[in-house]
Coordinates of C-alpha atoms and ligand atoms in Angstrom, one line a residue:
M1 CA -37.6 -31.2 -72.6
Q2 CA -35.9 -30.4 -69.0
H3 CA -36.4 -27.1 -66.6
L4 CA -33.9 -25.7 -63.6
I5 CA -35.6 -25.3 -60.3
T6 CA -34.0 -26.4 -58.0
T7 CA -30.6 -28.6 -58.4
A8 CA -32.1 -31.5 -57.5
D9 CA -33.6 -31.1 -60.9
F10 CA -29.6 -32.4 -62.4
T11 CA -27.7 -35.4 -61.6
K12 CA -24.5 -35.5 -59.6
E13 CA -23.6 -36.8 -63.5
E14 CA -25.2 -33.7 -64.6
I15 CA -23.4 -31.4 -62.6
L16 CA -20.0 -32.5 -62.7
N17 CA -20.6 -32.4 -67.1
I18 CA -21.6 -29.1 -66.5
F19 CA -18.7 -28.6 -64.7
D20 CA -16.4 -30.0 -67.5
D21 CA -18.2 -27.4 -69.8
A22 CA -17.4 -24.4 -67.3
R23 CA -14.3 -24.8 -67.9
I24 CA -13.7 -25.0 -71.0
F25 CA -16.4 -21.7 -71.2
L26 CA -13.7 -20.0 -68.4
D27 CA -11.0 -19.3 -71.2
M28 CA -13.4 -18.6 -73.8
E29 CA -14.1 -15.4 -75.9
S30 CA -17.5 -17.0 -77.7
S31 CA -18.7 -19.1 -79.0
E32 CA -21.8 -19.7 -80.8
V33 CA -23.3 -23.0 -79.5
L34 CA -26.7 -20.7 -79.4
K35 CA -26.3 -18.8 -82.9
G36 CA -30.2 -17.9 -83.3
K37 CA -31.7 -18.6 -80.0
I38 CA -32.8 -16.1 -78.5
I39 CA -33.7 -16.2 -74.5
V40 CA -35.8 -13.7 -72.0
N41 CA -35.1 -12.5 -68.4
L42 CA -37.6 -12.4 -67.0
F43 CA -36.5 -10.2 -63.1
F44 CA -39.3 -8.8 -61.2
E45 CA -36.2 -8.5 -58.4
N46 CA -33.5 -6.7 -57.7
S47 CA -30.4 -8.4 -59.7
T48 CA -26.5 -7.2 -61.0
R49 CA -24.6 -10.9 -60.6
T50 CA -27.8 -13.3 -61.5
R51 CA -29.2 -11.1 -64.1
G52 CA -25.8 -9.6 -66.0
A53 CA -24.1 -13.2 -65.7
F54 CA -27.4 -14.8 -67.8
E55 CA -27.0 -12.3 -69.9
M56 CA -23.8 -12.1 -70.7
A57 CA -23.4 -15.9 -71.2
A58 CA -26.3 -15.5 -73.7
K59 CA -24.3 -13.8 -75.4
R60 CA -21.7 -15.5 -74.9
L61 CA -23.7 -18.2 -77.1
G62 CA -24.5 -16.2 -79.6
A63 CA -28.0 -16.5 -78.2
Q64 CA -30.3 -13.5 -78.3
V65 CA -31.1 -11.6 -75.1
I66 CA -34.4 -9.8 -74.3
S67 CA -34.1 -8.5 -70.7
L68 CA -38.0 -7.8 -70.0
D69 CA -38.5 -4.2 -68.3
V70 CA -40.7 -5.3 -65.5
G71 CA -41.1 -2.2 -63.9
T72 CA -42.8 -1.1 -67.4
S73 CA -44.2 -4.7 -68.7
S74 CA -48.1 -4.4 -68.5
T75 CA -47.8 -6.1 -65.0
K76 CA -48.8 -2.5 -63.7
K77 CA -51.5 -2.3 -65.6
G78 CA -52.8 -5.4 -63.3
E79 CA -51.5 -8.7 -65.6
T80 CA -50.5 -11.3 -63.2
I81 CA -47.3 -12.4 -63.7
F82 CA -48.6 -15.8 -64.5
D83 CA -50.3 -14.6 -67.9
T84 CA -47.2 -12.3 -68.4
V85 CA -44.4 -15.1 -68.8
T86 CA -47.4 -17.6 -70.4
N87 CA -47.5 -14.2 -73.1
I88 CA -44.2 -14.5 -73.5
N89 CA -44.4 -17.8 -73.9
A90 CA -46.0 -17.8 -76.8
M91 CA -44.2 -15.3 -78.4
G92 CA -41.7 -18.9 -78.9
P93 CA -38.4 -17.9 -76.6
D94 CA -35.5 -20.7 -76.3
A95 CA -35.5 -20.2 -73.2
I96 CA -37.2 -18.5 -70.0
V97 CA -35.2 -16.9 -66.7
I98 CA -37.1 -16.0 -64.0
R99 CA -36.9 -14.1 -60.5
H100 CA -39.6 -14.0 -58.4
S101 CA -40.5 -13.7 -54.8
D102 CA -42.5 -16.2 -54.4
C103 CA -41.0 -19.0 -53.9
N104 CA -43.2 -21.9 -55.5
F105 CA -44.2 -19.6 -58.8
H106 CA -41.3 -21.3 -60.9
K107 CA -42.6 -24.7 -60.4
T108 CA -46.2 -24.1 -61.5
L109 CA -45.3 -22.8 -64.5
I110 CA -43.6 -25.4 -66.0
D111 CA -47.0 -27.5 -67.9
Y112 CA -47.8 -24.1 -69.1
V113 CA -44.3 -23.6 -71.1
D114 CA -43.3 -24.5 -74.2
C115 CA -39.1 -23.7 -73.5
P116 CA -37.0 -24.2 -69.6
I117 CA -37.7 -22.3 -67.5
L118 CA -34.4 -21.5 -65.1
N119 CA -34.8 -20.3 -61.9
A120 CA -32.3 -17.3 -60.8
G121 CA -34.3 -16.5 -57.5
A122 CA -37.4 -17.7 -55.8
G123 CA -38.5 -15.8 -53.1
K124 CA -36.6 -17.7 -50.0
N125 CA -36.9 -20.5 -51.0
A126 CA -34.4 -21.8 -54.3
H127 CA -31.3 -19.6 -56.5
P128 CA -30.2 -22.9 -58.1
T129 CA -27.8 -21.3 -60.4
Q130 CA -26.2 -19.7 -57.9
A131 CA -24.9 -23.0 -55.9
L132 CA -24.3 -24.6 -58.6
L133 CA -21.3 -22.1 -58.6
D134 CA -21.1 -22.0 -55.2
L135 CA -19.9 -25.3 -55.6
F136 CA -18.5 -24.9 -58.5
T137 CA -16.3 -22.7 -57.2
I138 CA -15.7 -24.5 -54.0
V139 CA -14.7 -28.1 -56.3
E140 CA -12.1 -26.2 -58.5
H141 CA -10.3 -24.4 -55.1
Y142 CA -9.9 -28.3 -53.5
N143 CA -9.6 -29.4 -57.2
G144 CA -12.1 -32.0 -57.5
D145 CA -11.5 -33.2 -53.3
T146 CA -14.9 -31.5 -51.4
E147 CA -15.7 -35.0 -49.3
G148 CA -15.5 -34.2 -46.1
K149 CA -15.5 -30.4 -46.2
K150 CA -16.9 -28.3 -43.8
V151 CA -18.9 -25.5 -44.6
A152 CA -20.6 -22.8 -42.0
I153 CA -23.4 -20.7 -43.7
I154 CA -23.3 -17.8 -41.4
G155 CA -25.8 -14.9 -41.4
D156 CA -29.5 -14.8 -42.5
I157 CA -30.3 -18.4 -43.0
R158 CA -33.9 -17.9 -42.4
T159 CA -34.6 -16.5 -45.3
S160 CA -32.2 -16.4 -47.6
R161 CA -32.6 -18.7 -50.8
V162 CA -28.6 -19.6 -51.2
A163 CA -29.1 -21.2 -47.9
G164 CA -31.8 -23.1 -49.6
S165 CA -29.9 -23.8 -52.6
N166 CA -26.9 -25.0 -50.6
K167 CA -27.9 -27.0 -47.8
K168 CA -29.4 -29.1 -50.0
L169 CA -26.7 -29.1 -52.9
L170 CA -22.8 -29.0 -51.1
P171 CA -24.4 -32.5 -48.9
R172 CA -24.2 -35.0 -52.5
F173 CA -20.5 -33.1 -52.4
G174 CA -19.9 -34.6 -49.5
M175 CA -19.3 -31.9 -47.4
D176 CA -20.9 -31.2 -44.1
V177 CA -23.1 -27.8 -43.7
S178 CA -24.0 -26.4 -40.8
F179 CA -25.3 -22.8 -39.8
V180 CA -24.1 -20.0 -37.3
A181 CA -27.0 -17.3 -36.6
P182 CA -28.5 -15.6 -34.3
D183 CA -31.9 -16.8 -32.7
C184 CA -33.6 -15.4 -35.2
F185 CA -32.2 -16.0 -38.0
K186 CA -31.5 -19.5 -37.4
S187 CA -33.1 -21.5 -40.1
E188 CA -35.7 -24.0 -39.0
D189 CA -34.4 -26.9 -40.7
P190 CA -33.7 -29.8 -37.9
E191 CA -31.0 -31.4 -40.0
F192 CA -27.8 -28.8 -39.7
K193 CA -25.7 -28.5 -36.9
Q194 CA -26.4 -24.9 -35.5
Y195 CA -23.8 -22.2 -33.7
D196 CA -24.7 -19.0 -31.7
N197 CA -21.0 -17.2 -32.5
I198 CA -18.2 -18.3 -35.4
S199 CA -15.4 -18.6 -32.8
E200 CA -17.5 -22.4 -32.2
I201 CA -16.3 -23.8 -35.0
I202 CA -13.2 -21.8 -37.0
D203 CA -10.8 -23.9 -36.3
E204 CA -13.3 -27.0 -37.4
V205 CA -13.8 -25.0 -41.2
D206 CA -12.5 -25.3 -44.6
V207 CA -15.7 -22.9 -46.0
V208 CA -17.6 -19.6 -44.7
M209 CA -20.2 -18.2 -46.6
S210 CA -20.9 -15.0 -45.7
L211 CA -24.9 -14.1 -46.3
R212 CA -26.5 -10.8 -46.8
T213 CA -29.3 -9.6 -44.0
Q214 CA -32.4 -9.9 -46.2
L215 CA -33.8 -6.5 -44.1
E216 CA -36.5 -6.4 -47.5
R217 CA -37.6 -9.8 -46.4
H218 CA -38.0 -9.4 -42.7
N219 CA -41.3 -8.4 -41.7
E220 CA -39.0 -6.7 -38.1
M221 CA -36.8 -4.6 -36.8
Y222 CA -34.2 -7.6 -34.9
F223 CA -31.9 -5.7 -34.6
S224 CA -30.9 -2.2 -32.9
S225 CA -28.3 -1.3 -36.7
L226 CA -26.9 -3.2 -38.3
H227 CA -23.5 -2.2 -36.9
E228 CA -24.8 -4.1 -33.9
Y229 CA -25.8 -7.3 -35.6
A230 CA -22.0 -6.6 -37.2
K231 CA -20.0 -6.6 -34.2
D232 CA -20.8 -10.6 -33.7
Y233 CA -21.4 -11.2 -37.6
C234 CA -19.2 -10.1 -39.7
I235 CA -16.3 -12.0 -40.9
T236 CA -12.9 -9.7 -39.9
K237 CA -9.4 -10.7 -39.9
D238 CA -9.8 -10.8 -36.4
T239 CA -12.3 -13.8 -36.7
F240 CA -9.8 -16.1 -39.6
G241 CA -6.2 -15.2 -37.7
D242 CA -3.7 -16.6 -40.2
R243 CA -6.4 -19.7 -40.6
D244 CA -6.3 -21.4 -44.8
I245 CA -10.3 -20.6 -45.0
L246 CA -11.9 -20.4 -48.2
L247 CA -14.3 -17.2 -47.9
L248 CA -17.8 -17.2 -50.1
H249 CA -20.7 -14.9 -50.6
P250 CA -23.1 -14.3 -53.4
G251 CA -23.1 -10.3 -53.1
P252 CA -24.2 -8.1 -52.9
V253 CA -21.9 -7.9 -49.7
N254 CA -23.0 -5.3 -47.3
R255 CA -19.1 -3.6 -46.1
N256 CA -18.1 -3.9 -42.9
V257 CA -21.9 -5.9 -42.0
D258 CA -21.7 -9.4 -43.8
I259 CA -17.7 -9.2 -44.3
S260 CA -15.5 -6.3 -43.2
D261 CA -13.1 -4.2 -46.0
E262 CA -9.5 -6.0 -45.2
M263 CA -11.5 -9.1 -45.9
L264 CA -12.6 -7.8 -49.3
V265 CA -8.5 -7.7 -50.4
D266 CA -8.4 -11.1 -48.4
P267 CA -6.7 -13.2 -51.1
R268 CA -8.3 -16.3 -49.2
N269 CA -12.1 -14.1 -49.7
K270 CA -13.0 -15.8 -54.4
I271 CA -16.2 -12.8 -54.1
L272 CA -15.2 -12.6 -57.5
E273 CA -14.3 -15.1 -58.4
Q274 CA -17.4 -16.7 -57.1
V275 CA -19.0 -14.2 -60.3
R276 CA -16.7 -14.4 -62.7
N277 CA -17.0 -18.7 -62.4
G278 CA -21.3 -17.5 -62.4
V279 CA -21.1 -16.6 -66.0
A280 CA -19.4 -19.7 -67.6
V281 CA -21.5 -22.7 -64.7
R282 CA -25.1 -20.8 -66.6
M283 CA -22.7 -20.4 -70.1
A284 CA -22.5 -24.4 -69.6
I285 CA -26.4 -24.7 -68.4
L286 CA -27.5 -22.5 -71.0
K287 CA -26.2 -25.3 -73.2
K288 CA -27.2 -28.8 -71.4
L289 CA -31.0 -26.8 -70.7
V290 CA -30.7 -25.0 -74.7
K291 CA -28.4 -26.6 -77.0
D292 CA -28.1 -30.3 -75.6
Q293 CA -32.7 -30.6 -75.0
Ligands
CP1 N1 -25.6 -14.0 -55.7 C1 -26.9 -13.0 -57.0 O1 -28.3 -13.4 -56.7 O2 -26.9 -11.4 -56.6 P1 -27.4 -10.7 -56.8 O3 -28.9 -10.3 -56.7 O4 -27.3 -9.2 -57.3 O5 -28.1 -11.9 -58.6

């Protein structure tokens, strides 16, 4: 049985096969690939895109979905999250999709469940399905030619699980990843080039991935206001000029903090394409882990 805890759980060949399936699923309204299967969603943190896309993906494949309302679950009566998951597992689901603030929680579960665990976000550590849909969006844009492409990830790198997964995945496909952030948000990973301001590398990059400032994960206020932060890190028309650069963001976007209103309607921004791709990529991942296991 295979789980998806980090993108390293899939070989490059497996990822390319997932993308082949995702291309087919992009144009498919529904199928019966997972007919008779039951997928359980356990989201212990807020979500719009990931939870919605996993639900839609499972339903489009003909599976039934149970999204446990963790706000009214027995965790509120003192049950540990571990016990919640093992009890759900005892009911016999075909997969459990989990988002939790603990960076290592997903990994600890795999010896205690009888079905695939899919990581829908682990603290500030990993968000593998987001990175896979980001990669898919880049692959499709460049017709598979990702070798040597330069990707700048800008914003709150240190607490971003999206950066955590992409910095490992994109280089496997030949991409050169660097980070742009103020000192308080810089990565502690010495492997990557880091810049204070996007203007230092804007002429070299092919892709800019903007990130949200994860206020909920900070123990202190780093800026007097998000407006102060935005003066240097918001992507605007002026930042891009007329350069041919792909603009990505995992969402949710803080408008005029991460990206200006104007750039959110600019054709170089592929954010809603990422969201659409997210359903197809998750359909392909569910097919692989639930049907093809
Ligand atoms: N990209 C992402 O994880 O968005 P949600 O938090 O809305 O799921």
